[in-house]
Amino acid sequence: RIDGDRLWRTLMDLAKIGATPKGGLCRLALTDLDRQGRDLFVSWCEAAGCTVTVDEVGNIFARRPGRNPDRPAVCMGSHLDTQPTGGRFDGIYGVLAGLEVIRSLNDQGIETDAPIDLIVWTNEEGARFSPPMLGSGAAMGVFTLDHVLDIRDSDGLRLGDELARIGYKGTVPVTGHVMGAYFEAHIEQGPVLEAEGFEIGVVTGAQGQRWYEATVTGRESHAGPTPMRLRRDALAGAAVMMEAVEAIALEVGGDACSTIGRVQVHPDSRNVIPGRVWFTTDLRNPDSDALARMDAMLRERLAAIAEKRGLTLELTDFWAFPTTPFAPELVDRVRESAQRRGLTHRDIVSGAGHDAVYVARKVPTTMIFIPCEGGLSHNEAENIRPDHAASGCAVLADAVLATAG
Amino acid sequence: RIDGDRLWRTLMDLAKIGATPKGGLCRLALTDLDRQGRDLFVSWCEAAGCTVTVDEVGNIFARRPGRNPDRPAVCMGSHLDTQPTGGRFDGIYGVLAGLEVIRSLNDQGIETDAPIDLIVWTNEEGARFSPPMLGSGAAMGVFTLDHVLDIRDSDGLRLGDELARIGYKGTVPVTGHVMGAYFEAHIEQGPVLEAEGFEIGVVTGAQGQRWYEATVTGRESHAGPTPMRLRRDALAGAAVMMEAVEAIALEVGGDACSTIGRVQVHPDSRNVIPGRVWFTTDLRNPDSDALARMDAMLRERLAAIAEKRGLTLELTDFWAFPTTPFAPELVDRVRESAQRRGLTHRDIVSGAGHDAVYVARKVPTTMIFIPCEGGLSHNEAENIRPDHAASGCAVLADAVLATAG
Ligand SMILES: NC(=O)NCCC(=O)O
Ligand SMILES: NC(=O)NCCC(=O)O
């Protein structure tokens, strides 16, 4: 019913844009490479007979019309942007699995009752412009348009300017797109499906996240003649805090995760005791109470370390979303599709945030996971099996057809 | 005999170039601001009747002739470059104290037997181009000229190109300058003289230093769906290493110091478990055996942490110099000058590296310290008392005169 070879070829074609020597992708949001990727995708959609529109934050909508233009569209989608050292499938798989569904419907001359929309959301990764999921967040009214357009990357470039520069500042009002349902296929990005031998993950929801920024301030002084006892070394203190952040997830256990992804040291000179250190923190837990406990541990422990060392700590909330359940009727539909196709499957909670998390606030939503090699993602070596890619696409096709009628 | 007010005014005049809002200086080596500082200094030297020459690494020599042109010059000097968040006196005080000595000799019509040279060494701080003390190191044959000219800053700019750009690539052969003796006045940069109430530090030598670069490699993966137990988090490991580096100096005790001044995290994205962390380490001890012990502890402990966490550690020696004694006859001369002037003084070992450390390898050398406020240096709030500045300058004048005859 779907063409797994064509899907794979299409994935490999898109993986040429922004390819890294290590076999991954670096196609950061709203760069020239992102534009090239978007352009190629749009050309494929037009060739498949879709009408393409773009909204005010650059989200792309490719519509395959239905018999009944008054029915809200059944939507599929994901994102095309990557991490700086990202893989070929994170996000991209969901978009191109959707394209393969449309191509297969065309091949088989199948008309649906509701229109089908294939969506590319802007800046899902949160790598160049942070936080993540900005396109879907803006579309769902989580962020105002002005707020999103004003976000800057670390070179100070404005999201809105970069969007215009690459030619993807569209005119469709950002919250104006009507969606009847949303399905997002994605690689698991974790080790569970592969380790347990399942072909399909039936995603029942996504775990909650809390992101922070910490600034630790001490006193700059000379690395030589300043005795250890007189130092207020912001980095030595930050190192102990980083260990504490790791310990929080280890102590809470279960699925708890804690990560520090970015660090900046000031003045960043070899023989100057650092006066200021900035770092990010990402706490996650599928259990809301446990996540709240992690939040309290973070605040308490970092403050205690700062206090003990005569350092100042500024800990700010940067971004968060609560544990998000997906629409039970769509989750069931995915499970049934997998079952009917004879694919092994298990229910799973997403460890990552996805555009589906924001879409779920307004629209019945769910996701379909396929295994990835070693559970590895946000890594250039990220990999999947072509047969898994085809299986996930088939389940997506069934679920979308069952919904669109 | 010397004019303390003029010295202070001159210090304040030079402190206008590269002044920061917090009252310090940012005048990194071979920047436009460094050029402006050098130009002002050269104009002052020429106004004082000196002949100015520049060598192949941009070291500046201002000569006040003596009766006997065949005698090797008695030299004074230090540096004009600063840390990114540096103070107004580190290096600059030694240069301008030397200028005040020359101006005072002129005022009083004193002729010396040997010529007197006032030297500005290029890139002492090691902040923009690392390691430190490159100008004096090249002049003393510690580094080859080509090696020094090829060193790059973190933007990839070549020292040699920047030298030519600011117009300070001179023609005097870098190892060709003949020096009979070298005196460097400097702020202590540590708390000892102030805390113990001494006006002059008679510097008997400088403690040894060992600098390193560490690269910790783990595996990049997704901050959400990657369980804690499957992570090889380069930053979590590096944080424990940073704590171990601090612990080394605390355990060895005495004057031992350990500092991490720079850290870089890759790929530096909030939701990516860092795959690689690079950091610098600076170990110091006046006791050579203790420094060797610290070196062994560093290698052993960092390797053990890497091993335990499944990380790879590459620890490379970046720069080092052994504990360096200064010339006893010059040290005595400084002590006697302080005594004769009725200034309180104590012997002291320099906690910092100085151009004097490299010059001492070939030329009888010593230093004169004055107290600085709270022992604070490599900090914009670095400060000294005008009367201390004048006292140090007077001792420098006496020691130079006694040597030049
Ligand atoms: N899938 C993905 O990497 N999303 C970005 C948000 C997150 O870090 O969970
Ligand atoms: N004085 C000074 O800051 N020198 C640089 C070399 C060192 O860090 O000791």
Tab-separated table of N, CA, C and O in Angstrom, chain B residues 100-143:
chain	number	residue	atom	x	y	z
B	100	GLU	N	59.115	56.857	34.415
B	100	GLU	CA	59.312	57.895	35.434
B	100	GLU	C	60.781	57.946	35.876
B	100	GLU	O	61.325	59.029	36.135
B	101	VAL	N	61.430	56.780	35.942
B	101	VAL	CA	62.864	56.761	36.272
B	101	VAL	C	63.634	57.579	35.234
B	101	VAL	O	64.451	58.451	35.574
B	102	ILE	N	63.356	57.345	33.968
B	102	ILE	CA	64.061	58.073	32.884
B	102	ILE	C	63.761	59.567	32.950
B	102	ILE	O	64.659	60.410	32.848
B	103	ARG	N	62.475	59.904	33.147
B	103	ARG	CA	62.115	61.330	33.234
B	103	ARG	C	62.832	61.994	34.408
B	103	ARG	O	63.305	63.135	34.290
B	104	SER	N	62.930	61.279	35.532
B	104	SER	CA	63.590	61.863	36.710
B	104	SER	C	65.080	62.052	36.468
B	104	SER	O	65.663	63.072	36.869
B	105	LEU	N	65.701	61.053	35.817
B	105	LEU	CA	67.138	61.194	35.492
B	105	LEU	C	67.334	62.410	34.604
B	105	LEU	O	68.275	63.196	34.795
B	106	ASN	N	66.429	62.593	33.641
B	106	ASN	CA	66.502	63.766	32.766
B	106	ASN	C	66.372	65.054	33.579
B	106	ASN	O	67.172	65.986	33.425
B	107	ASP	N	65.358	65.100	34.425
B	107	ASP	CA	65.101	66.303	35.228
B	107	ASP	C	66.336	66.700	36.018
B	107	ASP	O	66.632	67.886	36.177
B	108	GLN	N	67.012	65.674	36.550
B	108	GLN	CA	68.141	65.953	37.432
B	108	GLN	C	69.470	65.926	36.694
B	108	GLN	O	70.535	66.008	37.311
B	109	GLY	N	69.402	65.826	35.364
B	109	GLY	CA	70.621	65.855	34.553
B	109	GLY	C	71.619	64.769	34.898
B	109	GLY	O	72.831	64.963	34.779
B	110	ILE	N	71.117	63.630	35.319
B	110	ILE	CA	72.018	62.533	35.702
B	110	ILE	C	72.384	61.705	34.480
B	110	ILE	O	71.501	61.256	33.731
B	111	GLU	N	73.700	61.530	34.291
B	111	GLU	CA	74.172	60.678	33.208
B	111	GLU	C	74.591	59.352	33.841
B	111	GLU	O	75.193	59.336	34.920
B	112	THR	N	74.261	58.236	33.178
B	112	THR	CA	74.712	56.945	33.718
B	112	THR	C	75.845	56.424	32.843
B	112	THR	O	76.013	56.851	31.691
B	113	ASP	N	76.588	55.490	33.388
B	113	ASP	CA	77.671	54.912	32.615
B	113	ASP	C	77.103	53.985	31.532
B	113	ASP	O	77.351	54.178	30.341
B	114	ALA	N	76.321	53.021	31.943
B	114	ALA	CA	75.682	52.117	30.969
B	114	ALA	C	74.426	52.779	30.412
B	114	ALA	O	73.794	53.590	31.091
B	115	PRO	N	74.064	52.425	29.183
B	115	PRO	CA	72.762	52.903	28.681
B	115	PRO	C	71.638	52.259	29.501
B	115	PRO	O	71.818	51.204	30.107
B	116	ILE	N	70.492	52.930	29.505
B	116	ILE	CA	69.305	52.378	30.186
B	116	ILE	C	68.242	52.109	29.129
B	116	ILE	O	67.930	52.985	28.314
B	117	ASP	N	67.711	50.894	29.134
B	117	ASP	CA	66.642	50.541	28.180
B	117	ASP	C	65.343	50.312	28.927
B	117	ASP	O	65.317	49.607	29.937
B	118	LEU	N	64.284	50.875	28.379
B	118	LEU	CA	62.946	50.619	28.909
B	118	LEU	C	62.227	49.739	27.881
B	118	LEU	O	62.110	50.121	26.713
B	119	ILE	N	61.775	48.581	28.319
B	119	ILE	CA	61.252	47.575	27.376
B	119	ILE	C	59.755	47.319	27.599
B	119	ILE	O	59.300	47.188	28.735
B	120	VAL	N	59.010	47.254	26.494
B	120	VAL	CA	57.623	46.757	26.526
B	120	VAL	C	57.603	45.411	25.805
B	120	VAL	O	57.931	45.339	24.613
B	121	TRP	N	57.261	44.354	26.524
B	121	TRP	CA	57.216	43.015	25.924
B	121	TRP	C	55.837	42.767	25.326
B	121	TRP	O	54.817	43.153	25.904
B	122	THR	N	55.817	42.088	24.193
B	122	THR	CA	54.562	41.791	23.493
B	122	THR	C	53.822	40.618	24.159
B	122	THR	O	54.455	39.624	24.513
B	123	ASN	N	52.477	40.769	24.267
B	123	ASN	CA	51.598	39.654	24.684
B	123	ASN	C	52.096	38.920	25.921
B	123	ASN	O	52.411	37.739	25.878
B	124	GLU	N	52.160	39.625	27.039
B	124	GLU	CA	52.564	38.942	28.261
B	124	GLU	C	51.426	38.129	28.851
B	124	GLU	O	51.643	37.086	29.462
B	125	GLU	N	50.193	38.609	28.697
B	125	GLU	CA	49.079	38.010	29.445
B	125	GLU	C	48.723	36.598	28.993
B	125	GLU	O	48.234	35.794	29.773
B	126	GLY	N	48.927	36.321	27.720
B	126	GLY	CA	48.508	34.995	27.254
B	126	GLY	C	46.998	34.884	27.131
B	126	GLY	O	46.453	33.782	27.032
B	127	ALA	N	46.313	36.025	27.136
B	127	ALA	CA	44.850	35.988	27.083
B	127	ALA	C	44.374	35.877	25.633
B	127	ALA	O	43.606	34.981	25.290
B	128	ARG	N	44.883	36.803	24.775
B	128	ARG	CA	44.461	36.703	23.376
B	128	ARG	C	45.254	35.615	22.657
B	128	ARG	O	44.680	34.799	21.949
B	129	PHE	N	46.575	35.667	22.782
B	129	PHE	CA	47.434	34.627	22.205
B	129	PHE	C	48.059	33.867	23.370
B	129	PHE	O	48.633	34.481	24.267
B	130	SER	N	47.934	32.562	23.366
B	130	SER	CA	48.428	31.783	24.487
B	130	SER	C	49.575	30.911	24.005
B	130	SER	O	49.564	30.463	22.862
B	131	PRO	N	50.613	30.583	24.787
B	131	PRO	CA	50.775	30.918	26.203
B	131	PRO	C	51.195	32.369	26.433
B	131	PRO	O	51.388	33.120	25.474
B	132	PRO	N	51.363	32.725	27.724
B	132	PRO	CA	51.815	34.073	28.081
B	132	PRO	C	53.290	34.281	27.752
B	132	PRO	O	53.982	33.361	27.344
B	133	MET	N	53.766	35.509	27.980
B	133	MET	CA	55.190	35.858	27.944
B	133	MET	C	55.827	35.497	26.609
B	133	MET	O	56.955	35.006	26.544
B	134	LEU	N	55.079	35.765	25.516
B	134	LEU	CA	55.580	35.358	24.205
B	134	LEU	C	56.702	36.261	23.710
B	134	LEU	O	57.662	35.778	23.102
B	135	GLY	N	56.573	37.569	23.962
B	135	GLY	CA	57.604	38.496	23.481
B	135	GLY	C	58.931	38.244	24.168
B	135	GLY	O	59.982	38.118	23.522
B	136	SER	N	58.912	38.139	25.497
B	136	SER	CA	60.153	37.889	26.228
B	136	SER	C	60.658	36.480	25.928
B	136	SER	O	61.872	36.257	25.785
B	137	GLY	N	59.734	35.516	25.774
B	137	GLY	CA	60.144	34.144	25.461
B	137	GLY	C	60.863	34.076	24.117
B	137	GLY	O	61.887	33.402	23.979
B	138	ALA	N	60.332	34.795	23.128
B	138	ALA	CA	60.985	34.805	21.813
B	138	ALA	C	62.353	35.478	21.911
B	138	ALA	O	63.340	35.013	21.340
B	139	ALA	N	62.427	36.580	22.660
B	139	ALA	CA	63.693	37.315	22.786
B	139	ALA	C	64.761	36.464	23.474
B	139	ALA	O	65.957	36.588	23.175
B	140	MET	N	64.334	35.581	24.361
B	140	MET	CA	65.301	34.759	25.100
B	140	MET	C	65.504	33.393	24.433
B	140	MET	O	66.163	32.512	24.991
B	141	GLY	N	64.922	33.201	23.253
B	141	GLY	CA	65.127	31.947	22.531
B	141	GLY	C	64.338	30.775	23.096
B	141	GLY	O	64.580	29.618	22.734
B	142	VAL	N	63.367	31.047	23.961
B	142	VAL	CA	62.531	29.969	24.505
B	142	VAL	C	61.593	29.440	23.412
B	142	VAL	O	61.332	28.248	23.315
B	143	PHE	N	61.090	30.371	22.603
B	143	PHE	CA	60.261	30.017	21.444
B	143	PHE	C	60.959	30.545	20.187
B	143	PHE	O	61.572	31.609	20.234
